[in-house]
PDB file of C-alpha atoms and ligand atoms in Angstrom:
ATOM      1  CA  MET A 953       0.057  -0.129   0.276  1.00  0.00           C
ATOM      2  CA  SER A 954       1.872   3.637  -0.930  1.00  0.00           C
ATOM      3  CA  ALA A 955       1.856   5.742   2.415  1.00  0.00           C
ATOM      4  CA  LEU A 956      -0.802   8.223   1.029  1.00  0.00           C
ATOM      5  CA  LEU A 957      -3.168   5.301   0.927  1.00  0.00           C
ATOM      6  CA  HIS A 958      -2.043   4.035   4.167  1.00  0.00           C
ATOM      7  CA  ILE A 959      -1.889   7.794   5.942  1.00  0.00           C
ATOM      8  CA  ARG A 960      -5.664   7.987   4.808  1.00  0.00           C
ATOM      9  CA  SER A 961      -6.237   4.161   6.532  1.00  0.00           C
ATOM     10  CA  VAL A 962      -5.527   4.831   9.999  1.00  0.00           C
ATOM     11  CA  LEU A 963      -6.451   8.764   9.788  1.00  0.00           C
ATOM     12  CA  PRO A 964      -9.217   9.117   7.076  1.00  0.00           C
ATOM     13  CA  GLU A 965      -9.108  12.813   8.206  1.00  0.00           C
ATOM     14  CA  SER A 966      -5.972  12.866   7.695  1.00  0.00           C
ATOM     15  CA  ARG A 967      -5.774  16.902   5.669  1.00  0.00           C
ATOM     16  CA  ILE A 968      -2.451  19.190   6.345  1.00  0.00           C
ATOM     17  CA  GLU A 969      -1.769  23.214   5.326  1.00  0.00           C
ATOM     18  CA  ALA A 970       1.850  21.964   6.523  1.00  0.00           C
ATOM     19  CA  ALA A 971       4.310  20.321   6.688  1.00  0.00           C
ATOM     20  CA  ILE A 972       7.633  20.495   9.346  1.00  0.00           C
ATOM     21  CA  VAL A 973      10.300  19.042   9.314  1.00  0.00           C
ATOM     22  CA  LEU A 974      12.611  18.498  12.397  1.00  0.00           C
ATOM     23  CA  GLY A 975      16.686  18.307  12.055  1.00  0.00           C
ATOM     24  CA  SER A 976      19.681  17.478  14.152  1.00  0.00           C
ATOM     25  CA  GLY A 977      18.488  17.548  18.109  1.00  0.00           C
ATOM     26  CA  LEU A 978      14.997  19.333  17.247  1.00  0.00           C
ATOM     27  CA  SER A 979      13.464  15.974  17.583  1.00  0.00           C
ATOM     28  CA  GLY A 980      11.230  17.584  21.220  1.00  0.00           C
ATOM     29  CA  LEU A 981       9.443  20.250  19.000  1.00  0.00           C
ATOM     30  CA  THR A 982       6.783  17.177  18.309  1.00  0.00           C
ATOM     31  CA  GLY A 983       5.293  18.421  21.721  1.00  0.00           C
ATOM     32  CA  LEU A 984       3.864  21.235  19.657  1.00  0.00           C
ATOM     33  CA  LEU A 985       0.921  19.586  19.049  1.00  0.00           C
ATOM     34  CA  THR A 986      -2.126  18.229  20.399  1.00  0.00           C
ATOM     35  CA  ASP A 987      -4.825  15.681  18.933  1.00  0.00           C
ATOM     36  CA  THR A 988      -2.094  14.021  17.059  1.00  0.00           C
ATOM     37  CA  THR A 989      -1.380  10.767  15.041  1.00  0.00           C
ATOM     38  CA  THR A 990       1.981   9.106  15.028  1.00  0.00           C
ATOM     39  CA  ILE A 991       3.131   6.319  12.448  1.00  0.00           C
ATOM     40  CA  PRO A 992       6.437   5.194  11.960  1.00  0.00           C
ATOM     41  CA  TYR A 993       8.193   6.145   9.049  1.00  0.00           C
ATOM     42  CA  HIS A 994       9.005   1.975   8.525  1.00  0.00           C
ATOM     43  CA  GLU A 995       5.018   1.710   7.978  1.00  0.00           C
ATOM     44  CA  LEU A 996       5.457   4.284   5.037  1.00  0.00           C
ATOM     45  CA  GLU A 997       6.544   3.077   1.898  1.00  0.00           C
ATOM     46  CA  GLY A 998      10.046   5.136   0.631  1.00  0.00           C
ATOM     47  CA  PHE A 999      10.026   7.494   3.923  1.00  0.00           C
ATOM     48  CA  PRO A1000      13.049   7.670   4.979  1.00  0.00           C
ATOM     49  CA  GLY A1001      15.508   4.911   6.681  1.00  0.00           C
ATOM     50  CA  GLN A1002      14.497   2.287   3.511  1.00  0.00           C
ATOM     51  CA  SER A1003      17.262   2.188   1.826  1.00  0.00           C
ATOM     52  CA  GLY A1004      18.703  -0.918   1.958  1.00  0.00           C
ATOM     53  CA  ARG A1005      22.230   1.212   3.164  1.00  0.00           C
ATOM     54  CA  SER A1006      20.581   3.726   5.386  1.00  0.00           C
ATOM     55  CA  HIS A1007      20.574   3.066   9.527  1.00  0.00           C
ATOM     56  CA  GLY A1008      18.691   6.347  10.349  1.00  0.00           C
ATOM     57  CA  VAL A1009      21.263   9.490  12.771  1.00  0.00           C
ATOM     58  CA  SER A1010      21.307   9.791  16.419  1.00  0.00           C
ATOM     59  CA  GLY A1011      19.314  12.976  17.356  1.00  0.00           C
ATOM     60  CA  HIS A1012      16.540  12.410  14.602  1.00  0.00           C
ATOM     61  CA  GLY A1013      13.312  11.069  15.336  1.00  0.00           C
ATOM     62  CA  SER A1014      11.946   8.458  12.762  1.00  0.00           C
ATOM     63  CA  ASP A1015       8.084   9.262  12.751  1.00  0.00           C
ATOM     64  CA  LEU A1016       5.654  11.293  11.495  1.00  0.00           C
ATOM     65  CA  VAL A1017       3.082  13.181  13.154  1.00  0.00           C
ATOM     66  CA  ILE A1018      -0.500  14.376  12.260  1.00  0.00           C
ATOM     67  CA  GLY A1019      -1.733  16.531  14.227  1.00  0.00           C
ATOM     68  CA  THR A1020      -3.084  20.354  15.859  1.00  0.00           C
ATOM     69  CA  MET A1021      -0.861  23.507  16.007  1.00  0.00           C
ATOM     70  CA  SER A1022      -2.026  27.004  15.767  1.00  0.00           C
ATOM     71  CA  GLY A1023      -5.832  25.126  15.672  1.00  0.00           C
ATOM     72  CA  ARG A1024      -4.174  24.209  12.140  1.00  0.00           C
ATOM     73  CA  ARG A1025      -3.292  20.578  10.905  1.00  0.00           C
ATOM     74  CA  VAL A1026       0.536  20.192  10.744  1.00  0.00           C
ATOM     75  CA  ALA A1027       2.223  17.350   9.216  1.00  0.00           C
ATOM     76  CA  ILE A1028       5.578  16.834  11.853  1.00  0.00           C
ATOM     77  CA  LEU A1029       9.143  14.214   9.903  1.00  0.00           C
ATOM     78  CA  THR A1030      10.916  13.552  12.904  1.00  0.00           C
ATOM     79  CA  GLY A1031      13.256  12.866  11.152  1.00  0.00           C
ATOM     80  CA  ARG A1032      15.140  13.066   7.553  1.00  0.00           C
ATOM     81  CA  GLU A1033      17.282  11.217   5.415  1.00  0.00           C
ATOM     82  CA  HIS A1034      20.260  13.404   4.321  1.00  0.00           C
ATOM     83  CA  TYR A1035      21.984  12.230   1.155  1.00  0.00           C
ATOM     84  CA  TYR A1036      25.181  10.788   3.372  1.00  0.00           C
ATOM     85  CA  GLU A1037      23.111   8.210   4.777  1.00  0.00           C
ATOM     86  CA  ASN A1038      23.192   6.746   1.043  1.00  0.00           C
ATOM     87  CA  GLY A1039      24.373   8.424  -1.651  1.00  0.00           C
ATOM     88  CA  ASN A1040      20.632   9.590  -3.020  1.00  0.00           C
ATOM     89  CA  ALA A1041      19.929  12.667  -2.709  1.00  0.00           C
ATOM     90  CA  ALA A1042      16.742  12.507  -3.808  1.00  0.00           C
ATOM     91  CA  ALA A1043      15.508  10.709  -0.496  1.00  0.00           C
ATOM     92  CA  MET A1044      13.384  12.634   1.260  1.00  0.00           C
ATOM     93  CA  ARG A1045      11.052  13.145  -2.516  1.00  0.00           C
ATOM     94  CA  PRO A1046       8.466  10.467  -1.003  1.00  0.00           C
ATOM     95  CA  ALA A1047       7.566  11.812   1.977  1.00  0.00           C
ATOM     96  CA  LEU A1048       7.272  15.460   0.614  1.00  0.00           C
ATOM     97  CA  GLU A1049       5.331  13.964  -2.058  1.00  0.00           C
ATOM     98  CA  THR A1050       3.104  12.238   0.482  1.00  0.00           C
ATOM     99  CA  LEU A1051       2.590  15.613   2.180  1.00  0.00           C
ATOM    100  CA  ALA A1052       1.719  17.615  -1.067  1.00  0.00           C
ATOM    101  CA  ALA A1053      -0.664  15.030  -1.355  1.00  0.00           C
ATOM    102  CA  LEU A1054      -2.211  15.103   1.485  1.00  0.00           C
ATOM    103  CA  GLY A1055      -2.462  18.925   1.176  1.00  0.00           C
ATOM    104  CA  ALA A1056       0.736  20.954   2.927  1.00  0.00           C
ATOM    105  CA  LYS A1057       1.115  24.387   0.834  1.00  0.00           C
ATOM    106  CA  SER A1058       4.216  25.226   3.304  1.00  0.00           C
ATOM    107  CA  LEU A1059       6.963  23.312   4.087  1.00  0.00           C
ATOM    108  CA  ILE A1060       9.341  24.087   7.344  1.00  0.00           C
ATOM    109  CA  LEU A1061      12.923  23.114   7.401  1.00  0.00           C
ATOM    110  CA  THR A1062      14.601  22.485  10.150  1.00  0.00           C
ATOM    111  CA  ASN A1063      18.578  22.326  10.054  1.00  0.00           C
ATOM    112  CA  SER A1064      20.865  22.230  12.294  1.00  0.00           C
ATOM    113  CA  ALA A1065      24.565  24.039  11.028  1.00  0.00           C
ATOM    114  CA  GLY A1066      27.618  25.283  11.344  1.00  0.00           C
ATOM    115  CA  SER A1067      28.784  28.818  11.205  1.00  0.00           C
ATOM    116  CA  LEU A1068      31.013  31.137   9.532  1.00  0.00           C
ATOM    117  CA  ASP A1069      30.061  34.322  10.756  1.00  0.00           C
ATOM    118  CA  PRO A1070      31.360  36.296  13.513  1.00  0.00           C
ATOM    119  CA  ASN A1071      27.242  38.030  13.982  1.00  0.00           C
ATOM    120  CA  ILE A1072      25.952  34.134  13.812  1.00  0.00           C
ATOM    121  CA  ARG A1073      27.437  32.059  17.130  1.00  0.00           C
ATOM    122  CA  PRO A1074      26.150  28.631  18.062  1.00  0.00           C
ATOM    123  CA  GLY A1075      22.774  28.837  19.895  1.00  0.00           C
ATOM    124  CA  ASP A1076      21.412  31.237  17.132  1.00  0.00           C
ATOM    125  CA  LEU A1077      19.180  30.406  14.856  1.00  0.00           C
ATOM    126  CA  MET A1078      20.218  31.423  11.508  1.00  0.00           C
ATOM    127  CA  LEU A1079      16.603  31.990   9.005  1.00  0.00           C
ATOM    128  CA  LEU A1080      17.940  31.031   5.089  1.00  0.00           C
ATOM    129  CA  SER A1081      17.918  33.426   3.386  1.00  0.00           C
ATOM    130  CA  ASP A1082      19.091  31.421  -0.040  1.00  0.00           C
ATOM    131  CA  HIS A1083      21.322  29.143  -0.398  1.00  0.00           C
ATOM    132  CA  ILE A1084      24.181  27.190  -2.469  1.00  0.00           C
ATOM    133  CA  ASN A1085      24.742  23.873  -3.762  1.00  0.00           C
ATOM    134  CA  TYR A1086      28.168  22.764  -3.388  1.00  0.00           C
ATOM    135  CA  ALA A1087      27.876  19.211  -2.915  1.00  0.00           C
ATOM    136  CA  GLY A1088      26.350  19.557  -6.995  1.00  0.00           C
ATOM    137  CA  MET A1089      24.136  17.121  -6.447  1.00  0.00           C
ATOM    138  CA  ASN A1090      20.213  17.439  -7.692  1.00  0.00           C
ATOM    139  CA  PRO A1091      17.304  15.179  -6.062  1.00  0.00           C
ATOM    140  CA  LEU A1092      15.859  15.422 -10.197  1.00  0.00           C
ATOM    141  CA  ILE A1093      18.753  14.461 -11.003  1.00  0.00           C
ATOM    142  CA  GLY A1094      16.527  11.756 -14.015  1.00  0.00           C
ATOM    143  CA  GLU A1095      13.090  13.544 -13.746  1.00  0.00           C
ATOM    144  CA  PRO A1096      11.535  13.812 -17.129  1.00  0.00           C
ATOM    145  CA  GLY A1097      10.009  16.305 -19.075  1.00  0.00           C
ATOM    146  CA  ASP A1098      10.438  20.274 -17.473  1.00  0.00           C
ATOM    147  CA  ARG A1099       8.934  20.569 -14.604  1.00  0.00           C
ATOM    148  CA  ARG A1100      12.580  19.922 -13.896  1.00  0.00           C
ATOM    149  CA  PHE A1101      13.595  23.428 -14.689  1.00  0.00           C
ATOM    150  CA  VAL A1102      13.022  24.590 -11.368  1.00  0.00           C
ATOM    151  CA  ASN A1103      13.003  28.477 -11.345  1.00  0.00           C
ATOM    152  CA  MET A1104      15.118  28.797  -7.867  1.00  0.00           C
ATOM    153  CA  VAL A1105      14.755  32.434  -7.097  1.00  0.00           C
ATOM    154  CA  ASP A1106      13.169  33.107  -3.695  1.00  0.00           C
ATOM    155  CA  CYS A1107      13.496  29.359  -3.158  1.00  0.00           C
ATOM    156  CA  TYR A1108      13.139  30.811   0.721  1.00  0.00           C
ATOM    157  CA  ASP A1109       9.980  32.497   0.452  1.00  0.00           C
ATOM    158  CA  PRO A1110       9.858  35.925   1.301  1.00  0.00           C
ATOM    159  CA  GLY A1111       6.188  36.781   2.253  1.00  0.00           C
ATOM    160  CA  LEU A1112       7.381  34.338   5.206  1.00  0.00           C
ATOM    161  CA  ARG A1113      10.319  34.985   5.932  1.00  0.00           C
ATOM    162  CA  GLN A1114       9.523  38.229   6.746  1.00  0.00           C
ATOM    163  CA  LYS A1115       6.867  37.136   9.292  1.00  0.00           C
ATOM    164  CA  SER A1116       9.068  34.870  10.255  1.00  0.00           C
ATOM    165  CA  ILE A1117      11.453  37.980  11.318  1.00  0.00           C
ATOM    166  CA  GLY A1118       8.359  40.491  12.554  1.00  0.00           C
ATOM    167  CA  ILE A1119       7.186  37.235  15.198  1.00  0.00           C
ATOM    168  CA  SER A1120      11.143  37.140  16.207  1.00  0.00           C
ATOM    169  CA  GLN A1121      10.664  39.994  17.048  1.00  0.00           C
ATOM    170  CA  SER A1122       7.610  40.290  18.924  1.00  0.00           C
ATOM    171  CA  LEU A1123       8.816  38.265  20.534  1.00  0.00           C
ATOM    172  CA  GLY A1124      12.544  39.254  21.859  1.00  0.00           C
ATOM    173  CA  ILE A1125      14.327  36.559  19.640  1.00  0.00           C
ATOM    174  CA  SER A1126      17.182  36.901  17.742  1.00  0.00           C
ATOM    175  CA  LEU A1127      16.589  35.901  14.651  1.00  0.00           C
ATOM    176  CA  LYS A1128      20.127  35.942  12.054  1.00  0.00           C
ATOM    177  CA  GLU A1129      19.453  35.969   8.314  1.00  0.00           C
ATOM    178  CA  GLY A1130      22.129  33.791   5.605  1.00  0.00           C
ATOM    179  CA  ILE A1131      23.487  31.906   2.884  1.00  0.00           C
ATOM    180  CA  TYR A1132      23.446  28.098   3.573  1.00  0.00           C
ATOM    181  CA  LEU A1133      26.035  26.212   1.628  1.00  0.00           C
ATOM    182  CA  TRP A1134      24.904  21.913   1.246  1.00  0.00           C
ATOM    183  CA  TYR A1135      28.166  20.248   2.388  1.00  0.00           C
ATOM    184  CA  SER A1136      27.629  16.376   1.624  1.00  0.00           C
ATOM    185  CA  GLY A1137      29.132  14.931   4.881  1.00  0.00           C
ATOM    186  CA  PRO A1138      29.062  13.048   6.903  1.00  0.00           C
ATOM    187  CA  SER A1139      32.901  13.909   7.536  1.00  0.00           C
ATOM    188  CA  PHE A1140      32.837  17.851   8.938  1.00  0.00           C
ATOM    189  CA  GLU A1141      34.453  20.287   6.263  1.00  0.00           C
ATOM    190  CA  THR A1142      38.400  20.292   6.244  1.00  0.00           C
ATOM    191  CA  VAL A1143      39.632  24.378   7.802  1.00  0.00           C
ATOM    192  CA  ALA A1144      40.251  24.398   4.477  1.00  0.00           C
ATOM    193  CA  GLU A1145      37.286  24.005   3.084  1.00  0.00           C
ATOM    194  CA  ILE A1146      35.371  26.390   5.542  1.00  0.00           C
ATOM    195  CA  GLN A1147      37.869  29.538   4.076  1.00  0.00           C
ATOM    196  CA  MET A1148      36.501  28.740   0.359  1.00  0.00           C
ATOM    197  CA  ALA A1149      32.687  28.068   1.870  1.00  0.00           C
ATOM    198  CA  ILE A1150      33.432  31.697   3.128  1.00  0.00           C
ATOM    199  CA  ARG A1151      34.956  33.072   0.093  1.00  0.00           C
ATOM    200  CA  LEU A1152      31.683  31.823  -2.040  1.00  0.00           C
ATOM    201  CA  GLY A1153      29.381  34.600   0.246  1.00  0.00           C
ATOM    202  CA  ALA A1154      28.048  31.639   2.557  1.00  0.00           C
ATOM    203  CA  ASN A1155      26.593  32.842   6.090  1.00  0.00           C
ATOM    204  CA  ALA A1156      26.779  28.502   7.473  1.00  0.00           C
ATOM    205  CA  VAL A1157      27.265  25.215   6.216  1.00  0.00           C
ATOM    206  CA  GLY A1158      25.316  21.857   6.628  1.00  0.00           C
ATOM    207  CA  MET A1159      24.286  18.840   5.314  1.00  0.00           C
ATOM    208  CA  SER A1160      20.845  18.816   3.984  1.00  0.00           C
ATOM    209  CA  THR A1161      17.943  21.199   3.752  1.00  0.00           C
ATOM    210  CA  VAL A1162      18.629  21.871   0.027  1.00  0.00           C
ATOM    211  CA  PRO A1163      17.829  18.527  -2.525  1.00  0.00           C
ATOM    212  CA  GLU A1164      14.534  18.928  -0.150  1.00  0.00           C
ATOM    213  CA  THR A1165      14.282  22.738  -0.892  1.00  0.00           C
ATOM    214  CA  ILE A1166      14.421  22.438  -4.172  1.00  0.00           C
ATOM    215  CA  ILE A1167      12.044  18.486  -4.364  1.00  0.00           C
ATOM    216  CA  ALA A1168       9.845  21.390  -2.682  1.00  0.00           C
ATOM    217  CA  ARG A1169       9.982  23.843  -5.010  1.00  0.00           C
ATOM    218  CA  MET A1170       8.903  21.723  -7.924  1.00  0.00           C
ATOM    219  CA  LEU A1171       6.381  20.468  -5.999  1.00  0.00           C
ATOM    220  CA  GLY A1172       5.281  24.283  -4.811  1.00  0.00           C
ATOM    221  CA  LEU A1173       5.028  23.881  -1.440  1.00  0.00           C
ATOM    222  CA  LYS A1174       6.057  27.764   0.418  1.00  0.00           C
ATOM    223  CA  VAL A1175       9.680  26.588   1.699  1.00  0.00           C
ATOM    224  CA  TRP A1176      10.974  28.342   5.068  1.00  0.00           C
ATOM    225  CA  ALA A1177      14.039  27.283   6.595  1.00  0.00           C
ATOM    226  CA  CYS A1178      16.190  27.679   9.750  1.00  0.00           C
ATOM    227  CA  SER A1179      19.593  26.868  10.674  1.00  0.00           C
ATOM    228  CA  ALA A1180      20.106  26.270  14.692  1.00  0.00           C
ATOM    229  CA  ILE A1181      23.523  27.178  14.918  1.00  0.00           C
ATOM    230  CA  THR A1182      25.130  24.678  16.913  1.00  0.00           C
ATOM    231  CA  ASN A1183      29.351  24.968  16.051  1.00  0.00           C
ATOM    232  CA  MET A1184      31.754  27.265  14.622  1.00  0.00           C
ATOM    233  CA  GLY A1185      33.145  25.680  11.435  1.00  0.00           C
ATOM    234  CA  ALA A1186      35.713  24.080  11.302  1.00  0.00           C
ATOM    235  CA  GLY A1187      39.291  26.480  12.184  1.00  0.00           C
ATOM    236  CA  LEU A1188      36.999  29.131  13.490  1.00  0.00           C
ATOM    237  CA  SER A1189      37.017  28.717  16.986  1.00  0.00           C
ATOM    238  CA  ASP A1190      38.945  26.179  19.773  1.00  0.00           C
ATOM    239  CA  GLU A1191      36.035  24.018  20.225  1.00  0.00           C
ATOM    240  CA  ASN A1192      35.883  20.632  18.983  1.00  0.00           C
ATOM    241  CA  ILE A1193      33.288  19.233  16.268  1.00  0.00           C
ATOM    242  CA  SER A1194      31.212  16.237  16.243  1.00  0.00           C
ATOM    243  CA  HIS A1195      28.188  15.223  16.236  1.00  0.00           C
ATOM    244  CA  GLU A1196      27.499  14.269  20.101  1.00  0.00           C
ATOM    245  CA  HIS A1197      28.430  18.689  20.001  1.00  0.00           C
ATOM    246  CA  THR A1198      26.089  19.270  17.271  1.00  0.00           C
ATOM    247  CA  LYS A1199      22.721  17.862  19.544  1.00  0.00           C
ATOM    248  CA  ALA A1200      24.107  19.160  22.482  1.00  0.00           C
ATOM    249  CA  MET A1201      24.315  23.020  20.657  1.00  0.00           C
ATOM    250  CA  ALA A1202      20.703  22.242  19.439  1.00  0.00           C
ATOM    251  CA  VAL A1203      18.466  22.022  22.216  1.00  0.00           C
ATOM    252  CA  GLN A1204      19.412  25.986  22.618  1.00  0.00           C
ATOM    253  CA  GLY A1205      18.279  25.998  18.636  1.00  0.00           C
ATOM    254  CA  ALA A1206      15.053  23.856  19.347  1.00  0.00           C
ATOM    255  CA  GLU A1207      14.234  26.286  22.829  1.00  0.00           C
ATOM    256  CA  LYS A1208      13.642  29.512  20.486  1.00  0.00           C
ATOM    257  CA  LEU A1209      12.488  27.614  17.772  1.00  0.00           C
ATOM    258  CA  THR A1210       9.490  26.211  19.948  1.00  0.00           C
ATOM    259  CA  LYS A1211       8.387  29.767  20.617  1.00  0.00           C
ATOM    260  CA  ILE A1212       8.774  30.917  16.329  1.00  0.00           C
ATOM    261  CA  ILE A1213       6.946  27.471  15.210  1.00  0.00           C
ATOM    262  CA  PRO A1214       3.218  27.817  16.262  1.00  0.00           C
ATOM    263  CA  ALA A1215       3.234  31.671  15.813  1.00  0.00           C
ATOM    264  CA  LEU A1216       4.652  31.418  12.030  1.00  0.00           C
ATOM    265  CA  VAL A1217       1.882  28.040  11.347  1.00  0.00           C
ATOM    266  CA  GLU A1218      -0.198  30.429  12.746  1.00  0.00           C
ATOM    267  CA  ALA A1219       0.665  33.189  10.407  1.00  0.00           C
ATOM    268  CA  LEU A1220       0.648  30.801   6.980  1.00  0.00           C
TER     269      LEU A1220
HETATM  270  N1  HPA B 848      29.451  21.806   9.064  1.00  0.00           N
HETATM  271  C1  HPA B 848      28.372  20.665   8.655  1.00  0.00           C
HETATM  272  N2  HPA B 848      27.203  20.245   9.688  1.00  0.00           N
HETATM  273  C2  HPA B 848      27.001  20.469  10.247  1.00  0.00           C
HETATM  274  C3  HPA B 848      27.787  21.830  11.156  1.00  0.00           C
HETATM  275  C4  HPA B 848      29.449  22.017  10.349  1.00  0.00           C
HETATM  276  O1  HPA B 848      29.704  22.338  10.893  1.00  0.00           O
HETATM  277  N3  HPA B 848      27.282  21.734  12.598  1.00  0.00           N
HETATM  278  C5  HPA B 848      26.438  21.552  12.371  1.00  0.00           C
HETATM  279  N4  HPA B 848      26.220  20.635  11.262  1.00  0.00           N
END
């Protein structure tokens, strides 16, 4: 049975308005939903973690949770599949197509990232204004027809960005804004690669989000994306970069996202 049919069989009233993808250390945000239905990914054909060699990523959940946030029906993907898990840039496509088929018009993407910018510090949130696809992989390779030629200008919806800036100001939360560079991972960057990324004009570097944005734009979803900054890029500070550190530091970003996202969903 397709993921869509399975979801509809578990939850006949499964129409949603928006979908949210949670990054490393951010899975606590599911607590924001009421009236929830949880379906594990392994019951959903094509959802993350089902291709041969992918084993999930610690700090990431593996459930689809549908519930109510700020009076709207939304779906949360508690974890994602990254390109580095299996070499598949389109790994998130079946899940995103399913969310669009359930009615989602907006997609909220969260991730953890390393900062390249002295004004954007660990614990800060950085709204994505644009991205650089440095990994060079594209999830639409092999897609037939003209819809693959997706226009990526304003791929991070200017209206949603503006709304979220207003929301964070009224909540007294500082929200930085910048360009996210997608590095395939799973190894972290070298010091020289971080220097290159700075010269390319990026403000943060991370291992996700970009392929999801490309797929979502092809599907016609409005995208809002935000990085929880967990560290300075390699060589920019004395701290030791590790996945453990990423998960621990993401908690600070999660606390702020817990306040911003429900207000953004209300304002969609
Ligand atoms: N590099 C890439 N991805 C990351 C980092 C980083 O420094 N921190 C958290 N995710």
